[in-house]
């Protein structure tokens, strides 16, 4: 059930948090516990790690942990402010978010994330509640599907229109992931097919993002994390595609505040800053990419609460 999961940017993410032995940290995307385990290894007896995940299989893994320094709640990370009553505003020393879908979710055909494996059109990160991808495709209209594939899948508008039209026409016979993948592949012009890259990749990503409200989840989660961090606390976020990275960059930039004109005397160079970006953006090493090709697009960004 747990599948094989290689934690991406493991040491880099934990290093970014600058763990203090008695600190209080939150892992908003527990997954199979890779980052959480590394954080606990650096905490002392007085430290504490709070962890969240909406995936029921992640909750099973977390339930087997008996460390008194560890608390887990099954919910989306946007609900971190209410998940733990003992976590108050300004009380955390670090928050880690590892965005996107995990390897076990991709590799288990029954979860419906993969365009390479026969499975139900599910795609829910919490596969015990909410609307499946099949339900979403039935409920959506063509204009919305075009926008989702274009904006969240990164397909050109004309290609998104072709895919959406084909999917709408095929809805009565879309019973599995491979059904959907075949329809999308046929709709993408042959001249745009690339070796080693399935033509349904971006459409599957877009539908998954819509089904799980990932854009809203990221925006709400970043706001919640910033509110829970104390002064000097670290926000560390791992992204895997351009949309996620753009959301994180835009949020941090907004929280850095507007730049003050040079002629205005002030102890700070920005208006009401909440966060300070800490460069550089960290990418996986060549060795990590060789060992785990899925890590190749990962980016780690760090910001510190003012």
Backbone as CSV, one residue per row, in Angstrom:
resi,resn,N_x,N_y,N_z,CA_x,CA_y,CA_z,C_x,C_y,C_z
1,UNK,0.819,-1.193,0.000,0.000,0.000,0.000,0.863,1.257,0.000
2,UNK,1.977,1.245,0.728,2.780,2.443,0.868,3.497,2.812,-0.416
3,UNK,3.753,1.833,-1.302,4.458,2.121,-2.530,5.901,2.481,-2.253
4,UNK,6.606,2.843,-3.327,7.993,3.260,-3.201,8.025,4.770,-3.333
5,UNK,8.569,5.436,-2.343,8.597,6.889,-2.381,9.979,7.380,-1.998
6,UNK,10.596,8.125,-2.900,11.880,8.749,-2.627,11.635,10.220,-2.349
7,UNK,11.936,10.659,-1.158,11.687,12.043,-0.772,12.612,12.972,-1.544
8,UNK,12.055,13.979,-2.175,12.815,14.912,-3.007,13.401,16.033,-2.143
9,UNK,14.647,16.409,-2.456,15.333,17.496,-1.752,15.245,17.309,-0.236
10,UNK,15.502,16.101,0.202,15.326,15.760,1.616,16.211,16.607,2.519
11,UNK,17.510,16.484,2.355,18.424,17.220,3.239,18.336,18.718,2.994
12,UNK,18.182,19.120,1.731,18.118,20.547,1.421,16.925,21.219,2.098
13,UNK,15.773,20.548,2.092,14.575,21.125,2.704,14.721,21.224,4.221
14,UNK,15.252,20.178,4.814,15.415,20.186,6.274,16.492,21.189,6.673
15,UNK,17.558,21.285,5.894,18.589,22.300,6.157,17.985,23.702,6.082
16,UNK,17.094,23.911,5.105,16.483,25.235,4.935,15.700,25.655,6.180
17,UNK,15.105,24.688,6.872,14.324,25.001,8.070,15.195,25.438,9.247
18,UNK,16.496,25.158,9.168,17.427,25.535,10.248,16.882,25.077,11.604
19,UNK,16.680,23.783,11.734,16.017,23.198,12.909,16.703,23.563,14.223
20,UNK,15.934,24.064,15.152,16.401,24.262,16.530,15.904,23.089,17.368
21,UNK,16.729,22.527,18.228,16.330,21.327,18.978,15.012,21.471,19.729
22,UNK,14.729,22.642,20.252,13.497,22.839,21.022,12.420,23.544,20.204
23,UNK,12.602,23.595,18.893,11.668,24.324,18.048,10.368,23.595,17.773
24,UNK,9.427,24.306,17.175,8.113,23.767,16.809,7.953,23.934,15.300
25,UNK,7.738,22.818,14.613,7.718,22.818,13.146,6.466,22.121,12.638
26,UNK,6.109,22.444,11.396,4.942,21.832,10.780,5.295,21.356,9.380
27,UNK,5.036,20.072,9.131,5.169,19.485,7.804,3.755,19.368,7.240
28,UNK,3.425,20.247,6.291,2.060,20.301,5.787,1.725,19.248,4.754
29,UNK,2.726,18.488,4.334,2.528,17.447,3.314,3.302,16.203,3.756
30,UNK,2.772,15.491,4.718,3.457,14.366,5.350,3.825,13.268,4.355
31,UNK,2.910,12.925,3.452,3.195,11.883,2.452,3.487,10.551,3.104
32,UNK,4.695,10.075,2.917,5.121,8.838,3.574,6.137,9.110,4.678
33,UNK,6.268,10.382,5.059,7.017,10.740,6.261,8.500,11.001,6.082
34,UNK,8.973,11.114,4.848,10.407,11.312,4.635,10.944,12.582,5.262
35,UNK,10.337,13.713,4.949,10.792,14.973,5.540,10.529,14.998,7.037
36,UNK,9.375,14.484,7.460,9.044,14.491,8.888,10.055,13.707,9.700
37,UNK,10.447,12.550,9.185,11.424,11.722,9.894,12.752,12.460,10.058
38,UNK,13.172,13.160,8.994,14.434,13.892,9.053,14.350,15.077,10.011
39,UNK,13.188,15.712,10.082,13.008,16.815,11.035,13.071,16.294,12.465
40,UNK,12.392,15.189,12.733,12.414,14.608,14.084,13.820,14.209,14.493
41,UNK,14.612,13.759,13.531,15.996,13.366,13.838,16.810,14.535,14.361
42,UNK,16.416,15.748,14.001,17.177,16.929,14.420,16.561,17.633,15.625
43,UNK,15.351,17.223,16.005,14.709,17.835,17.164,15.198,17.195,18.459
44,UNK,15.250,18.008,19.504,15.557,17.475,20.817,14.296,17.018,21.530
45,UNK,14.450,16.678,22.813,13.315,16.158,23.588,12.205,17.189,23.752
46,UNK,12.552,18.465,23.708,11.558,19.515,23.923,10.973,20.062,22.629
47,UNK,11.439,19.582,21.498,10.911,20.047,20.230,9.618,19.322,19.869
48,UNK,8.914,19.832,18.848,7.675,19.165,18.421,7.455,19.377,16.926
49,UNK,6.947,18.328,16.291,6.610,18.378,14.876,5.127,18.097,14.695
50,UNK,4.436,19.007,14.044,3.041,18.823,13.655,3.036,18.456,12.166
51,UNK,2.201,17.511,11.792,2.159,17.088,10.394,0.720,16.937,9.928
52,UNK,0.529,17.175,8.630,-0.798,17.111,8.016,-0.724,16.375,6.687
53,UNK,-1.810,15.754,6.312,-1.965,15.235,4.957,-3.425,14.860,4.779
54,UNK,-3.954,15.063,3.583,-5.349,14.676,3.342,-5.478,13.281,2.774
55,UNK,-4.364,12.664,2.403,-4.382,11.324,1.830,-4.598,10.291,2.937
56,UNK,-5.635,9.447,2.844,-5.882,8.452,3.898,-4.739,7.457,4.057
57,UNK,-3.993,7.172,3.001,-2.865,6.251,3.131,-1.717,6.898,3.903
58,UNK,-1.534,8.204,3.756,-0.544,8.908,4.564,-0.928,8.847,6.039
59,UNK,-2.228,8.957,6.305,-2.702,8.889,7.690,-2.404,7.533,8.308
60,UNK,-2.491,6.459,7.528,-2.167,5.119,8.034,-0.697,5.048,8.433
61,UNK,0.165,5.611,7.593,1.604,5.620,7.915,1.843,6.407,9.197
62,UNK,1.254,7.588,9.291,1.459,8.437,10.468,0.936,7.792,11.746
63,UNK,-0.147,7.036,11.642,-0.736,6.398,12.827,0.198,5.380,13.462
64,UNK,1.144,4.870,12.687,2.082,3.884,13.214,3.243,4.533,13.964
65,UNK,3.356,5.845,13.911,4.434,6.548,14.614,4.004,6.805,16.054
66,UNK,4.874,6.534,16.991,4.529,6.688,18.408,5.398,7.733,19.117
67,UNK,6.126,8.518,18.387,7.009,9.535,18.970,6.170,10.608,19.677
68,UNK,6.397,10.858,20.967,5.614,11.875,21.686,5.852,13.288,21.161
69,UNK,6.890,13.465,20.370,7.187,14.792,19.806,6.447,15.019,18.487
70,UNK,5.576,14.096,18.113,4.938,14.123,16.798,3.417,14.114,16.928
71,UNK,2.756,15.008,16.196,1.290,15.044,16.146,0.860,15.087,14.690
72,UNK,-0.203,14.338,14.363,-0.670,14.288,12.981,-2.162,14.565,12.927
73,UNK,-2.585,15.266,11.866,-4.004,15.478,11.611,-4.263,15.238,10.130
74,UNK,-5.337,14.525,9.821,-5.675,14.264,8.425,-6.586,15.372,7.911
75,UNK,-6.013,16.259,7.121,-6.757,17.350,6.514,-5.847,18.062,5.524
76,UNK,-6.399,18.899,4.652,-5.560,19.689,3.757,-4.696,20.669,4.542
77,UNK,-3.530,21.010,3.985,-2.638,21.896,4.741,-3.185,23.311,4.872
78,UNK,-4.169,23.677,4.073,-4.774,24.996,4.237,-5.490,25.117,5.575
79,UNK,-5.792,23.974,6.215,-6.495,23.980,7.500,-5.543,23.886,8.689
80,UNK,-4.277,24.160,8.452,-3.289,24.009,9.529,-3.589,24.877,10.737
81,UNK,-4.197,26.025,10.523,-4.456,26.927,11.649,-5.503,26.384,12.603
82,UNK,-6.369,25.503,12.119,-7.407,24.934,12.973,-7.163,23.471,13.316
83,UNK,-6.234,22.834,12.620,-6.009,21.403,12.844,-5.446,21.110,14.224
84,UNK,-4.606,22.010,14.720,-3.981,21.812,16.031,-4.322,23.007,16.920
85,UNK,-5.137,22.760,17.910,-5.577,23.858,18.777,-4.410,24.519,19.501
86,UNK,-3.326,23.739,19.735,-2.192,24.279,20.492,-1.268,25.146,19.663
87,UNK,-1.465,25.188,18.344,-0.643,26.035,17.478,-1.333,27.380,17.337
88,UNK,-0.769,28.386,17.941,-1.341,29.721,17.855,-0.573,30.579,16.869
89,UNK,-1.132,31.733,16.554,-0.477,32.645,15.622,0.910,33.016,16.126
90,UNK,1.851,33.001,15.226,3.219,33.404,15.557,3.972,32.433,16.430
91,UNK,3.573,31.147,16.439,4.198,30.222,17.387,5.083,29.156,16.762
92,UNK,5.149,29.088,15.424,5.961,28.055,14.781,7.310,28.603,14.338
93,UNK,8.293,27.720,14.356,9.645,28.092,13.913,9.891,27.732,12.451
94,UNK,9.019,26.930,11.874,9.205,26.573,10.480,8.023,25.796,9.943
95,UNK,7.722,26.013,8.660,6.678,25.267,7.953,7.255,24.779,6.637
96,UNK,7.053,23.499,6.355,7.504,22.904,5.106,6.301,22.436,4.303
97,UNK,6.264,22.795,3.017,5.234,22.327,2.099,5.915,21.701,0.888
98,UNK,5.578,20.457,0.601,6.106,19.726,-0.557,4.908,19.512,-1.487
99,UNK,4.758,20.386,-2.459,3.516,20.469,-3.223,3.400,19.377,-4.282
100,UNK,2.163,19.217,-4.784,1.923,18.295,-5.885,1.564,16.898,-5.436
101,UNK,1.621,15.974,-6.391,1.233,14.588,-6.173,2.474,13.769,-5.807
102,UNK,2.303,12.744,-4.969,3.437,11.931,-4.533,3.620,10.710,-5.426
103,UNK,4.806,10.123,-5.361,5.085,8.929,-6.170,4.116,7.783,-5.882
104,UNK,3.794,7.476,-4.609,2.827,6.399,-4.367,1.471,6.666,-5.015
105,UNK,1.040,7.927,-5.019,-0.231,8.248,-5.660,-0.143,8.019,-7.164
106,UNK,0.962,8.405,-7.771,1.144,8.203,-9.204,1.251,6.725,-9.569
107,UNK,1.915,5.974,-8.702,2.238,4.588,-9.040,1.105,3.610,-8.777
108,UNK,0.126,4.002,-7.979,-0.994,3.116,-7.697,-2.099,3.381,-8.716
109,UNK,-2.276,2.435,-9.628,-3.222,2.627,-10.734,-4.624,2.958,-10.242
110,UNK,-5.010,2.397,-9.098,-6.368,2.605,-8.600,-6.619,4.039,-8.121
111,UNK,-5.558,4.841,-7.957,-5.743,6.231,-7.566,-6.119,7.102,-8.761
112,UNK,-5.854,6.631,-9.981,-6.320,7.326,-11.174,-5.538,8.556,-11.575
113,UNK,-4.287,8.674,-11.122,-3.476,9.828,-11.486,-2.669,9.607,-12.763
114,UNK,-2.422,8.365,-13.107,-1.465,8.057,-14.162,-2.122,7.847,-15.520
115,UNK,-1.541,8.463,-16.548,-2.001,8.253,-17.922,-1.364,7.017,-18.538
116,UNK,-0.489,6.355,-17.803,0.191,5.150,-18.291,-0.363,3.859,-17.711
117,UNK,-1.261,3.971,-16.723,-1.786,2.791,-16.039,-3.310,2.800,-16.081
118,UNK,-3.893,1.644,-16.333,-5.349,1.513,-16.356,-5.903,1.671,-14.940
119,UNK,-6.782,2.610,-14.768,-7.387,2.830,-13.460,-8.619,3.697,-13.587
120,UNK,-9.373,3.856,-12.512,-10.558,4.702,-12.545,-10.172,6.168,-12.694
121,UNK,-11.054,6.965,-13.252,-10.806,8.401,-13.358,-11.105,9.047,-12.007
122,UNK,-10.140,8.932,-11.098,-10.335,9.408,-9.732,-9.556,10.708,-9.507
123,UNK,-8.231,10.608,-9.304,-7.324,11.756,-9.151,-7.506,12.530,-7.850
124,UNK,-8.277,12.034,-6.902,-8.438,12.759,-5.636,-7.278,12.457,-4.700
125,UNK,-6.713,13.479,-4.093,-5.675,13.268,-3.086,-6.280,12.649,-1.825
126,UNK,-7.519,12.997,-1.532,-8.282,12.297,-0.508,-9.333,11.486,-1.256
127,UNK,-9.023,10.213,-1.481,-9.914,9.403,-2.318,-11.088,8.814,-1.553
128,UNK,-11.399,9.400,-0.410,-12.573,8.992,0.349,-13.632,10.091,0.410
129,UNK,-13.362,11.220,-0.228,-14.359,12.293,-0.209,-14.183,13.191,-1.431
130,UNK,-15.238,13.907,-1.747,-15.171,14.865,-2.832,-15.455,14.266,-4.200
131,UNK,-15.374,15.104,-5.200,-15.704,14.760,-6.571,-14.520,14.112,-7.272
132,UNK,-14.746,12.984,-7.934,-13.695,12.336,-8.713,-13.479,13.104,-10.018
133,UNK,-12.386,12.758,-10.719,-12.147,13.372,-12.022,-13.272,13.050,-12.990
134,UNK,-13.792,11.825,-12.917,-14.913,11.449,-13.782,-16.129,12.318,-13.493
135,UNK,-16.427,12.519,-12.209,-17.551,13.371,-11.831,-17.325,14.807,-12.310
136,UNK,-16.096,15.274,-12.124,-15.771,16.655,-12.498,-15.934,16.866,-14.001
137,UNK,-15.493,15.901,-14.792,-15.612,16.017,-16.241,-17.064,16.028,-16.681
138,UNK,-17.916,15.286,-15.984,-19.342,15.293,-16.305,-19.971,16.645,-15.937
139,UNK,-19.536,17.213,-14.828,-20.148,18.443,-14.318,-19.649,19.706,-15.008
140,UNK,-18.441,19.661,-15.575,-17.854,20.877,-16.130,-18.379,21.149,-17.532
141,UNK,-18.156,22.372,-17.991,-18.531,22.744,-19.362,-17.272,22.931,-20.192
142,UNK,-17.452,23.023,-21.490,-16.293,23.067,-22.389,-15.419,24.296,-22.152
143,UNK,-16.035,25.444,-21.920,-15.255,26.671,-21.705,-14.373,26.551,-20.466
144,UNK,-14.932,25.966,-19.413,-14.143,25.782,-18.187,-13.003,24.813,-18.422
145,UNK,-13.280,23.735,-19.152,-12.227,22.755,-19.429,-11.117,23.379,-20.269
146,UNK,-11.467,24.210,-21.225,-10.447,24.916,-22.015,-9.564,25.749,-21.099
147,UNK,-10.183,26.516,-20.227,-9.414,27.379,-19.320,-8.508,26.573,-18.413
148,UNK,-9.019,25.472,-17.869,-8.224,24.633,-16.967,-7.017,24.048,-17.692
149,UNK,-7.237,23.489,-18.884,-6.131,22.873,-19.629,-5.108,23.921,-20.054
150,UNK,-5.587,25.103,-20.408,-4.685,26.186,-20.833,-3.914,26.776,-19.648
151,UNK,-4.642,27.159,-18.604,-4.021,27.896,-17.510,-3.277,26.996,-16.527
152,UNK,-3.784,25.797,-16.300,-3.184,24.929,-15.301,-2.399,23.774,-15.912
153,UNK,-2.613,23.534,-17.202,-1.823,22.515,-17.891,-0.750,23.110,-18.783
154,UNK,-0.876,24.398,-19.083,0.131,25.062,-19.887,0.029,24.798,-21.382
155,UNK,-1.092,24.255,-21.826,-1.262,24.022,-23.256,-1.639,25.326,-23.963
156,UNK,-1.178,25.544,-25.208,-1.618,26.715,-25.974,-3.143,26.715,-26.107
157,UNK,-3.708,27.908,-26.252,-5.166,28.027,-26.274,-5.789,27.161,-27.365
158,UNK,-5.229,27.185,-28.562,-5.818,26.404,-29.657,-5.769,24.911,-29.363
159,UNK,-4.674,24.454,-28.745,-4.558,23.031,-28.393,-5.531,22.693,-27.274
160,UNK,-5.652,23.584,-26.288,-6.603,23.364,-25.194,-8.021,23.247,-25.731
161,UNK,-8.366,24.056,-26.730,-9.703,23.980,-27.330,-9.922,22.632,-28.010
162,UNK,-8.925,22.155,-28.739,-9.041,20.856,-29.409,-9.231,19.728,-28.402
163,UNK,-8.429,19.766,-27.330,-8.524,18.716,-26.308,-9.888,18.766,-25.631
164,UNK,-10.309,19.955,-25.230,-11.588,20.090,-24.521,-12.747,19.612,-25.389
165,UNK,-12.741,19.973,-26.670,-13.799,19.532,-27.581,-13.842,18.018,-27.668
166,UNK,-12.651,17.406,-27.808,-12.576,15.948,-27.925,-13.043,15.261,-26.646
167,UNK,-12.655,15.794,-25.493,-13.049,15.202,-24.214,-14.552,15.323,-24.011
168,UNK,-15.111,16.487,-24.321,-16.561,16.675,-24.194,-17.322,15.651,-25.049
169,UNK,-16.847,15.448,-26.281,-17.523,14.513,-27.180,-17.398,13.071,-26.716
170,UNK,-16.290,12.774,-26.016,-16.013,11.391,-25.611,-16.515,11.053,-24.220
171,UNK,-17.103,11.998,-23.503,-17.474,11.752,-22.105,-18.277,10.479,-21.875
172,UNK,-19.233,10.122,-22.729,-19.993,8.887,-22.462,-19.136,7.624,-22.473
173,UNK,-17.980,7.659,-23.119,-17.145,6.454,-23.189,-15.824,6.601,-22.426
174,UNK,-15.750,7.588,-21.552,-14.551,7.738,-20.714,-14.766,6.971,-19.412
175,UNK,-14.217,5.776,-19.336,-14.404,4.937,-18.157,-13.118,4.741,-17.354
176,UNK,-11.976,5.101,-17.921,-10.710,4.851,-17.235,-9.678,5.906,-17.610
177,UNK,-8.560,5.879,-16.907,-7.463,6.798,-17.195,-6.934,6.601,-18.606
178,UNK,-6.834,5.364,-19.054,-6.314,5.110,-20.395,-7.295,5.588,-21.465
179,UNK,-8.590,5.534,-21.196,-9.571,6.089,-22.120,-9.322,7.586,-22.318
180,UNK,-9.175,8.290,-21.196,-8.949,9.734,-21.268,-7.613,10.044,-21.943
181,UNK,-6.575,9.304,-21.581,-5.258,9.540,-22.166,-5.281,9.366,-23.680
182,UNK,-6.004,8.369,-24.161,-6.074,8.112,-25.600,-6.804,9.245,-26.326
183,UNK,-7.892,9.738,-25.744,-8.650,10.833,-26.356,-7.785,12.089,-26.444
184,UNK,-7.074,12.385,-25.367,-6.218,13.577,-25.355,-5.085,13.428,-26.367
185,UNK,-4.447,12.276,-26.386,-3.339,12.050,-27.318,-3.781,12.228,-28.762
186,UNK,-4.978,11.759,-29.075,-5.492,11.903,-30.437,-5.807,13.355,-30.772
187,UNK,-6.170,14.135,-29.756,-6.547,15.532,-29.989,-5.343,16.453,-30.149
188,UNK,-4.218,16.095,-29.545,-3.009,16.918,-29.649,-2.389,16.716,-31.031
189,UNK,-2.143,17.782,-31.788,-1.565,17.640,-33.128,-0.258,16.840,-33.103
190,UNK,-0.105,15.974,-34.088,1.069,15.090,-34.134,2.373,15.861,-34.088
191,UNK,2.403,17.033,-34.704,3.650,17.803,-34.736,4.080,18.280,-33.345
192,UNK,3.147,18.239,-32.389,3.458,18.650,-31.013,3.810,17.480,-30.109
193,UNK,3.701,16.254,-30.611,4.099,15.092,-29.819,5.617,15.081,-29.677
194,UNK,6.091,14.808,-28.467,7.529,14.788,-28.196,7.948,13.422,-27.683
195,UNK,9.127,13.007,-28.099,9.657,11.719,-27.650,9.844,11.741,-26.139
196,UNK,9.391,10.679,-25.470,9.555,10.573,-24.031,8.600,11.417,-23.211
197,UNK,7.618,12.046,-23.858,6.672,12.918,-23.142,5.272,12.599,-23.641
198,UNK,4.449,12.030,-22.774,3.101,11.637,-23.181,2.266,12.886,-23.457
199,UNK,1.562,12.941,-24.588,0.780,14.144,-24.913,-0.343,14.451,-23.935
200,UNK,-0.703,13.495,-23.071,-1.756,13.757,-22.085,-1.213,14.274,-20.761
201,UNK,0.100,14.398,-20.648,0.715,14.782,-19.372,0.118,16.062,-18.809
202,UNK,0.082,17.108,-19.616,-0.341,18.412,-19.111,-1.848,18.478,-18.845
203,UNK,-2.612,17.752,-19.636,-4.064,17.732,-19.392,-4.380,16.979,-18.107
204,UNK,-3.698,15.866,-17.860,-3.900,15.138,-16.608,-3.534,16.023,-15.426
205,UNK,-2.420,16.749,-15.546,-2.020,17.654,-14.477,-3.101,18.700,-14.225
206,UNK,-3.627,19.272,-15.282,-4.625,20.331,-15.151,-5.903,19.832,-14.489
207,UNK,-6.379,18.658,-14.914,-7.607,18.111,-14.328,-7.377,17.754,-12.860
208,UNK,-6.218,17.187,-12.563,-5.881,16.868,-11.165,-5.892,18.120,-10.301
209,UNK,-5.330,19.210,-10.802,-5.301,20.466,-10.060,-6.721,20.964,-9.806
210,UNK,-7.586,20.841,-10.810,-8.973,21.282,-10.653,-9.716,20.420,-9.644
211,UNK,-9.575,19.100,-9.754,-10.287,18.174,-8.871,-9.919,18.414,-7.410
212,UNK,-8.657,18.711,-7.156,-8.176,18.865,-5.776,-8.086,20.322,-5.317
213,UNK,-8.565,21.249,-6.148,-8.506,22.674,-5.816,-7.101,23.063,-5.359
214,UNK,-6.104,22.632,-6.113,-4.724,22.832,-5.677,-4.309,24.297,-5.664
215,UNK,-4.805,25.087,-6.607,-4.447,26.504,-6.617,-4.988,27.194,-5.366
216,UNK,-6.253,26.987,-5.063,-6.819,27.566,-3.855,-6.154,27.043,-2.601
217,UNK,-5.842,25.748,-2.610,-5.185,25.140,-1.459,-3.817,25.773,-1.194
218,UNK,-3.053,25.985,-2.256,-1.728,26.603,-2.104,-1.865,28.030,-1.587
219,UNK,-2.755,28.797,-2.174,-2.912,30.197,-1.755,-3.346,30.285,-0.300
220,UNK,-4.318,29.468,0.094,-4.782,29.492,1.491,-3.707,28.959,2.434
221,UNK,-3.013,27.920,1.998,-1.977,27.322,2.839,-0.815,28.255,3.097
222,UNK,-0.397,28.992,2.076,0.707,29.942,2.256,0.311,31.051,3.229
223,UNK,-0.926,31.522,3.120,-1.386,32.554,4.064,-1.434,32.011,5.489
224,UNK,-1.948,30.792,5.631,-2.035,30.198,6.967,-0.654,29.992,7.567
225,UNK,0.284,29.504,6.761,1.644,29.257,7.256,2.297,30.549,7.712
226,UNK,2.122,31.605,6.939,2.729,32.888,7.301,2.165,33.399,8.621
227,UNK,0.883,33.193,8.838,0.282,33.625,10.094,0.775,32.848,11.296
228,UNK,1.104,31.575,11.103,1.541,30.733,12.220,3.020,30.880,12.544
229,UNK,3.796,31.390,11.597,5.231,31.532,11.837,5.526,32.700,12.771
230,UNK,6.435,32.465,13.714,6.918,33.533,14.560,8.012,34.305,13.853
231,UNK,8.451,35.412,14.439,9.519,36.207,13.857,10.778,35.351,13.697
232,UNK,11.352,35.368,12.507,12.518,34.536,12.226,12.180,33.136,11.773
233,UNK,10.879,32.780,11.797,10.466,31.458,11.351,10.638,31.295,9.847
234,UNK,10.804,30.056,9.423,11.124,29.757,8.027,9.933,29.126,7.307
235,UNK,9.648,29.615,6.115,8.700,28.988,5.202,9.509,28.367,4.074
236,UNK,9.451,27.055,3.932,10.176,26.333,2.880,9.164,25.606,2.014
237,UNK,9.218,25.829,0.702,8.227,25.271,-0.204,8.911,24.616,-1.396
238,UNK,8.551,23.354,-1.639,9.054,22.620,-2.804,7.945,22.582,-3.845
239,UNK,8.257,23.002,-5.066,7.305,22.956,-6.165,7.828,22.024,-7.256
240,UNK,6.900,21.589,-8.132,7.286,20.650,-9.186,6.887,21.095,-10.585
241,UNK,6.166,22.191,-10.721,5.887,22.700,-12.059,5.692,24.206,-11.984
242,UNK,5.649,24.829,-13.167,5.666,26.278,-13.239,4.514,26.968,-12.552
243,UNK,3.318,26.376,-12.611,2.168,27.007,-11.971,2.375,27.111,-10.465
244,UNK,2.773,26.001,-9.836,3.030,26.023,-8.394,4.103,27.052,-8.057
245,UNK,5.203,27.025,-8.813,6.317,27.923,-8.528,5.905,29.380,-8.675
246,UNK,5.092,29.671,-9.690,4.631,31.045,-9.883,3.755,31.505,-8.717
247,UNK,2.898,30.614,-8.215,2.052,30.966,-7.068,2.902,31.287,-5.841
248,UNK,3.921,30.475,-5.614,4.786,30.697,-4.444,5.578,31.987,-4.601
249,UNK,6.167,32.211,-5.774,6.937,33.430,-6.018,6.065,34.664,-5.840
250,UNK,4.866,34.622,-6.414,3.975,35.770,-6.327,3.579,36.060,-4.883
251,UNK,3.322,35.000,-4.109,2.928,35.184,-2.706,4.070,35.806,-1.906
252,UNK,5.271,35.264,-2.061,6.406,35.792,-1.300,6.689,37.230,-1.698
253,UNK,6.609,37.508,-3.000,6.865,38.873,-3.470,5.854,39.843,-2.858
254,UNK,4.585,39.441,-2.792,3.571,40.314,-2.197,3.837,40.534,-0.711
255,UNK,4.325,39.474,-0.041,4.588,39.577,1.400,5.876,40.336,1.714
256,UNK,6.698,40.567,0.709,7.903,41.378,0.943,7.571,42.855,1.039
257,UNK,6.377,43.249,0.603,5.939,44.639,0.702,6.434,45.476,-0.451
258,UNK,5.790,46.629,-0.621,6.181,47.552,-1.687,7.501,48.234,-1.339
259,UNK,8.328,48.466,-2.356,9.624,49.125,-2.146,9.403,50.609,-1.872
260,UNK,10.018,51.106,-0.805,9.923,52.528,-0.477,10.820,53.345,-1.400
261,UNK,10.371,54.525,-1.818,11.256,55.415,-2.584,12.487,55.775,-1.758
262,UNK,13.616,55.931,-2.413,14.884,56.188,-1.712,14.839,57.461,-0.893
263,UNK,14.011,58.446,-1.318,13.984,59.733,-0.614,13.197,59.685,0.691
264,UNK,12.507,58.575,0.966,11.749,58.468,2.215,12.616,57.788,3.271
265,UNK,12.970,58.496,4.340,13.820,57.885,5.370,13.067,56.826,6.150
266,UNK,13.669,55.669,6.316,13.028,54.580,7.045,14.079,53.557,7.447
267,UNK,13.790,52.859,8.541,14.699,51.795,8.970,14.586,50.590,8.054
268,UNK,13.502,50.523,7.250,13.295,49.419,6.321,13.158,49.968,4.908
269,UNK,13.448,49.132,3.924,13.346,49.587,2.539,12.025,49.185,1.894
270,UNK,11.121,48.566,2.673,9.833,48.145,2.135,8.710,48.493,3.118
271,UNK,7.489,48.578,2.588,6.321,48.913,3.410,5.712,47.635,3.981
272,UNK,5.602,47.574,5.292,4.942,46.472,5.999,5.347,45.091,5.481
273,UNK,6.633,44.780,5.458,7.035,43.446,4.979,6.649,42.361,5.977
274,UNK,6.205,41.209,5.452,5.896,40.050,6.288,6.956,38.962,6.137
275,UNK,7.471,38.819,4.914,8.442,37.774,4.624,9.656,38.376,3.916
276,UNK,10.782,37.704,4.068,12.002,38.061,3.331,12.473,36.840,2.556
277,UNK,12.563,36.962,1.259,13.036,35.859,0.430,14.501,35.589,0.713
278,UNK,14.842,34.312,0.816,16.235,33.910,1.041,16.716,33.157,-0.204
279,UNK,17.515,33.804,-1.053,18.020,33.099,-2.234,19.162,32.164,-1.836
280,UNK,19.543,31.235,-2.729,19.024,31.044,-4.073,17.890,30.021,-4.082
281,UNK,17.252,29.873,-5.251,16.335,28.757,-5.456,17.184,27.487,-5.532
282,UNK,16.799,26.476,-4.782,17.591,25.238,-4.730,16.962,24.190,-5.640
283,UNK,17.810,23.567,-6.465,17.371,22.520,-7.379,18.051,21.212,-7.009
284,UNK,17.480,20.097,-7.427,18.110,18.803,-7.122,19.486,18.697,-7.790
285,UNK,20.368,17.978,-7.148,21.681,17.738,-7.731,21.560,16.782,-8.909
286,UNK,22.597,16.740,-9.719,22.615,15.802,-10.847,22.482,14.372,-10.349
287,UNK,23.088,14.088,-9.204,22.998,12.742,-8.636,21.590,12.382,-8.227
288,UNK,20.872,13.337,-7.616,19.491,13.064,-7.207,18.604,12.844,-8.426
289,UNK,18.788,13.649,-9.468,17.984,13.490,-10.680,18.258,12.139,-11.333
290,UNK,19.531,11.721,-11.314,19.867,10.418,-11.893,19.198,9.290,-11.115
291,UNK,19.172,9.419,-9.781,18.560,8.388,-8.938,17.037,8.442,-8.977
292,UNK,16.493,9.641,-9.138,15.041,9.837,-9.109,14.651,10.868,-10.167
293,UNK,14.426,10.430,-11.400,14.106,11.373,-12.486,12.911,12.272,-12.195
294,UNK,11.979,11.830,-11.349,10.818,12.667,-11.038,11.195,13.936,-10.281
295,UNK,12.408,13.979,-9.759,12.844,15.154,-8.999,13.342,16.281,-9.893
296,UNK,13.476,16.038,-11.199,14.204,16.968,-12.063,13.598,18.371,-12.103
297,UNK,12.289,18.474,-11.939,11.658,19.795,-12.021,11.478,20.456,-10.656
298,UNK,11.923,19.825,-9.590,11.698,20.352,-8.240,12.471,21.651,-8.008
299,UNK,11.843,22.543,-7.284,12.459,23.807,-6.879,12.114,24.052,-5.415
300,UNK,13.108,24.455,-4.640,12.901,24.765,-3.216,13.115,26.260,-3.003
301,UNK,12.089,26.925,-2.501,12.183,28.340,-2.179,12.029,28.532,-0.675
302,UNK,12.774,29.485,-0.145,12.779,29.743,1.299,12.510,31.208,1.561
303,UNK,11.683,31.449,2.570,11.448,32.811,3.032,11.438,32.815,4.550
304,UNK,11.777,33.949,5.130,11.836,34.083,6.595,10.840,35.147,7.041
305,UNK,10.100,34.841,8.090,9.116,35.779,8.649,9.843,36.951,9.292
306,UNK,9.411,38.155,8.952,10.020,39.369,9.520,9.598,39.512,10.976
